[in-house]
CSV table of C-alpha atoms in Angstrom, one decimal:
chain,number,residue,atom,x,y,z
A,1,UNK,CA,-35.6,77.9,-43.6
A,2,UNK,CA,-35.1,81.3,-45.2
A,3,UNK,CA,-38.3,83.2,-46.0
A,4,UNK,CA,-39.2,83.8,-49.6
A,5,UNK,CA,-40.2,87.3,-50.6
A,6,UNK,CA,-43.9,88.2,-51.2
A,7,UNK,CA,-42.9,89.2,-54.8
A,8,UNK,CA,-41.8,85.7,-55.5
A,9,UNK,CA,-44.9,84.2,-53.9
A,10,UNK,CA,-47.1,86.5,-56.0
A,11,UNK,CA,-45.3,85.6,-59.2
A,12,UNK,CA,-45.7,81.9,-58.5
A,13,UNK,CA,-49.4,82.2,-57.8
A,14,UNK,CA,-49.9,84.4,-60.9
A,15,UNK,CA,-48.2,81.7,-63.1
A,16,UNK,CA,-50.3,79.0,-61.5
A,17,UNK,CA,-53.6,80.9,-62.1
A,18,UNK,CA,-52.7,81.5,-65.7
A,19,UNK,CA,-52.0,77.8,-66.3
A,20,UNK,CA,-48.3,78.2,-67.1
A,21,UNK,CA,-46.9,74.8,-68.1
A,22,UNK,CA,-43.8,74.2,-70.3
A,23,UNK,CA,-43.6,70.5,-69.5
A,24,UNK,CA,-44.6,69.4,-73.1
A,25,UNK,CA,-41.7,71.4,-74.5
A,26,UNK,CA,-39.0,69.8,-72.3
A,27,UNK,CA,-38.2,67.0,-74.7
A,28,UNK,CA,-36.5,69.6,-76.9
A,29,UNK,CA,-33.7,70.0,-74.4
A,30,UNK,CA,-31.2,67.4,-75.4
A,31,UNK,CA,-28.1,68.4,-73.4
A,32,UNK,CA,-27.4,66.9,-70.0
A,33,UNK,CA,-29.2,68.7,-67.3
A,34,UNK,CA,-28.8,68.8,-63.5
A,35,UNK,CA,-32.1,69.5,-61.7
A,36,UNK,CA,-31.8,70.5,-58.1
A,37,UNK,CA,-34.4,71.0,-55.5
A,38,UNK,CA,-34.9,71.9,-51.9
A,39,UNK,CA,-37.1,69.4,-50.1
A,40,UNK,CA,-39.1,72.1,-48.2
A,41,UNK,CA,-39.4,74.5,-51.2
A,42,UNK,CA,-42.9,75.9,-51.2
A,43,UNK,CA,-42.6,77.7,-54.5
A,44,UNK,CA,-41.0,75.2,-56.8
A,45,UNK,CA,-41.7,72.0,-55.0
A,46,UNK,CA,-39.4,69.0,-55.0
A,47,UNK,CA,-42.1,67.0,-56.7
A,48,UNK,CA,-42.4,69.7,-59.5
A,49,UNK,CA,-38.6,69.6,-60.0
A,50,UNK,CA,-38.6,65.8,-60.1
A,51,UNK,CA,-41.4,66.0,-62.7
A,52,UNK,CA,-39.3,68.4,-64.8
A,53,UNK,CA,-36.3,66.1,-64.6
A,54,UNK,CA,-38.5,63.2,-65.6
A,55,UNK,CA,-39.4,65.0,-68.9
A,56,UNK,CA,-35.9,66.0,-69.8
A,57,UNK,CA,-34.1,63.5,-72.1
A,58,UNK,CA,-30.8,63.4,-70.2
A,59,UNK,CA,-31.1,64.7,-66.6
A,60,UNK,CA,-30.0,64.0,-63.1
A,61,UNK,CA,-32.3,65.1,-60.3
A,62,UNK,CA,-31.1,65.8,-56.7
A,63,UNK,CA,-33.1,66.9,-53.7
A,64,UNK,CA,-31.6,68.4,-50.6
A,65,UNK,CA,-33.3,67.6,-47.3
A,66,UNK,CA,-34.0,70.3,-44.8
A,67,UNK,CA,-33.6,73.1,-47.3
A,68,UNK,CA,-36.1,75.4,-49.1
A,69,UNK,CA,-36.1,77.7,-52.1
A,70,UNK,CA,-32.9,79.4,-51.3
A,71,UNK,CA,-30.9,76.2,-50.8
A,72,UNK,CA,-27.8,77.7,-52.6
A,73,UNK,CA,-27.5,80.1,-49.6
A,74,UNK,CA,-28.4,77.4,-47.1
A,75,UNK,CA,-25.9,74.8,-48.2
A,76,UNK,CA,-23.5,76.6,-50.5
A,77,UNK,CA,-20.4,74.3,-50.1
A,78,UNK,CA,-22.4,71.1,-50.5
A,79,UNK,CA,-24.2,72.5,-53.6
A,80,UNK,CA,-20.9,73.7,-55.2
A,81,UNK,CA,-19.3,70.4,-54.6
A,82,UNK,CA,-22.3,68.6,-56.2
A,83,UNK,CA,-22.2,70.9,-59.2
A,84,UNK,CA,-18.5,70.4,-59.6
A,85,UNK,CA,-18.9,66.6,-59.4
A,86,UNK,CA,-21.7,66.7,-62.0
A,87,UNK,CA,-19.5,68.8,-64.3
A,88,UNK,CA,-16.6,66.4,-64.0
A,89,UNK,CA,-19.0,63.5,-64.9
A,90,UNK,CA,-20.5,65.5,-67.8
A,91,UNK,CA,-17.5,67.2,-69.4
A,92,UNK,CA,-19.4,67.6,-72.7
A,93,UNK,CA,-21.4,70.5,-71.2
A,94,UNK,CA,-18.4,72.7,-70.8
A,95,UNK,CA,-17.6,74.6,-73.9
A,96,UNK,CA,-13.9,74.5,-74.7
């Protein structure tokens, strides 16, 4: 797994200490959403991403095994294929 920077780690712990939580506001997002996660992500855990998706009105959640926070660089072709498929199945999110 790729290492995450100390700046990202510090930002995460700072947000956690301050009690940052926008979950109660997620119901306001009404458009279709694709929530992606890396199974081994230590910063935004897969469980946290799944919880976010659960609070969104119209979302699809997908977790990639054996990947971490930088999964777009770890599995770029798979990720792009999955995003393309999601866009095909949700054409309303593409502005004409």
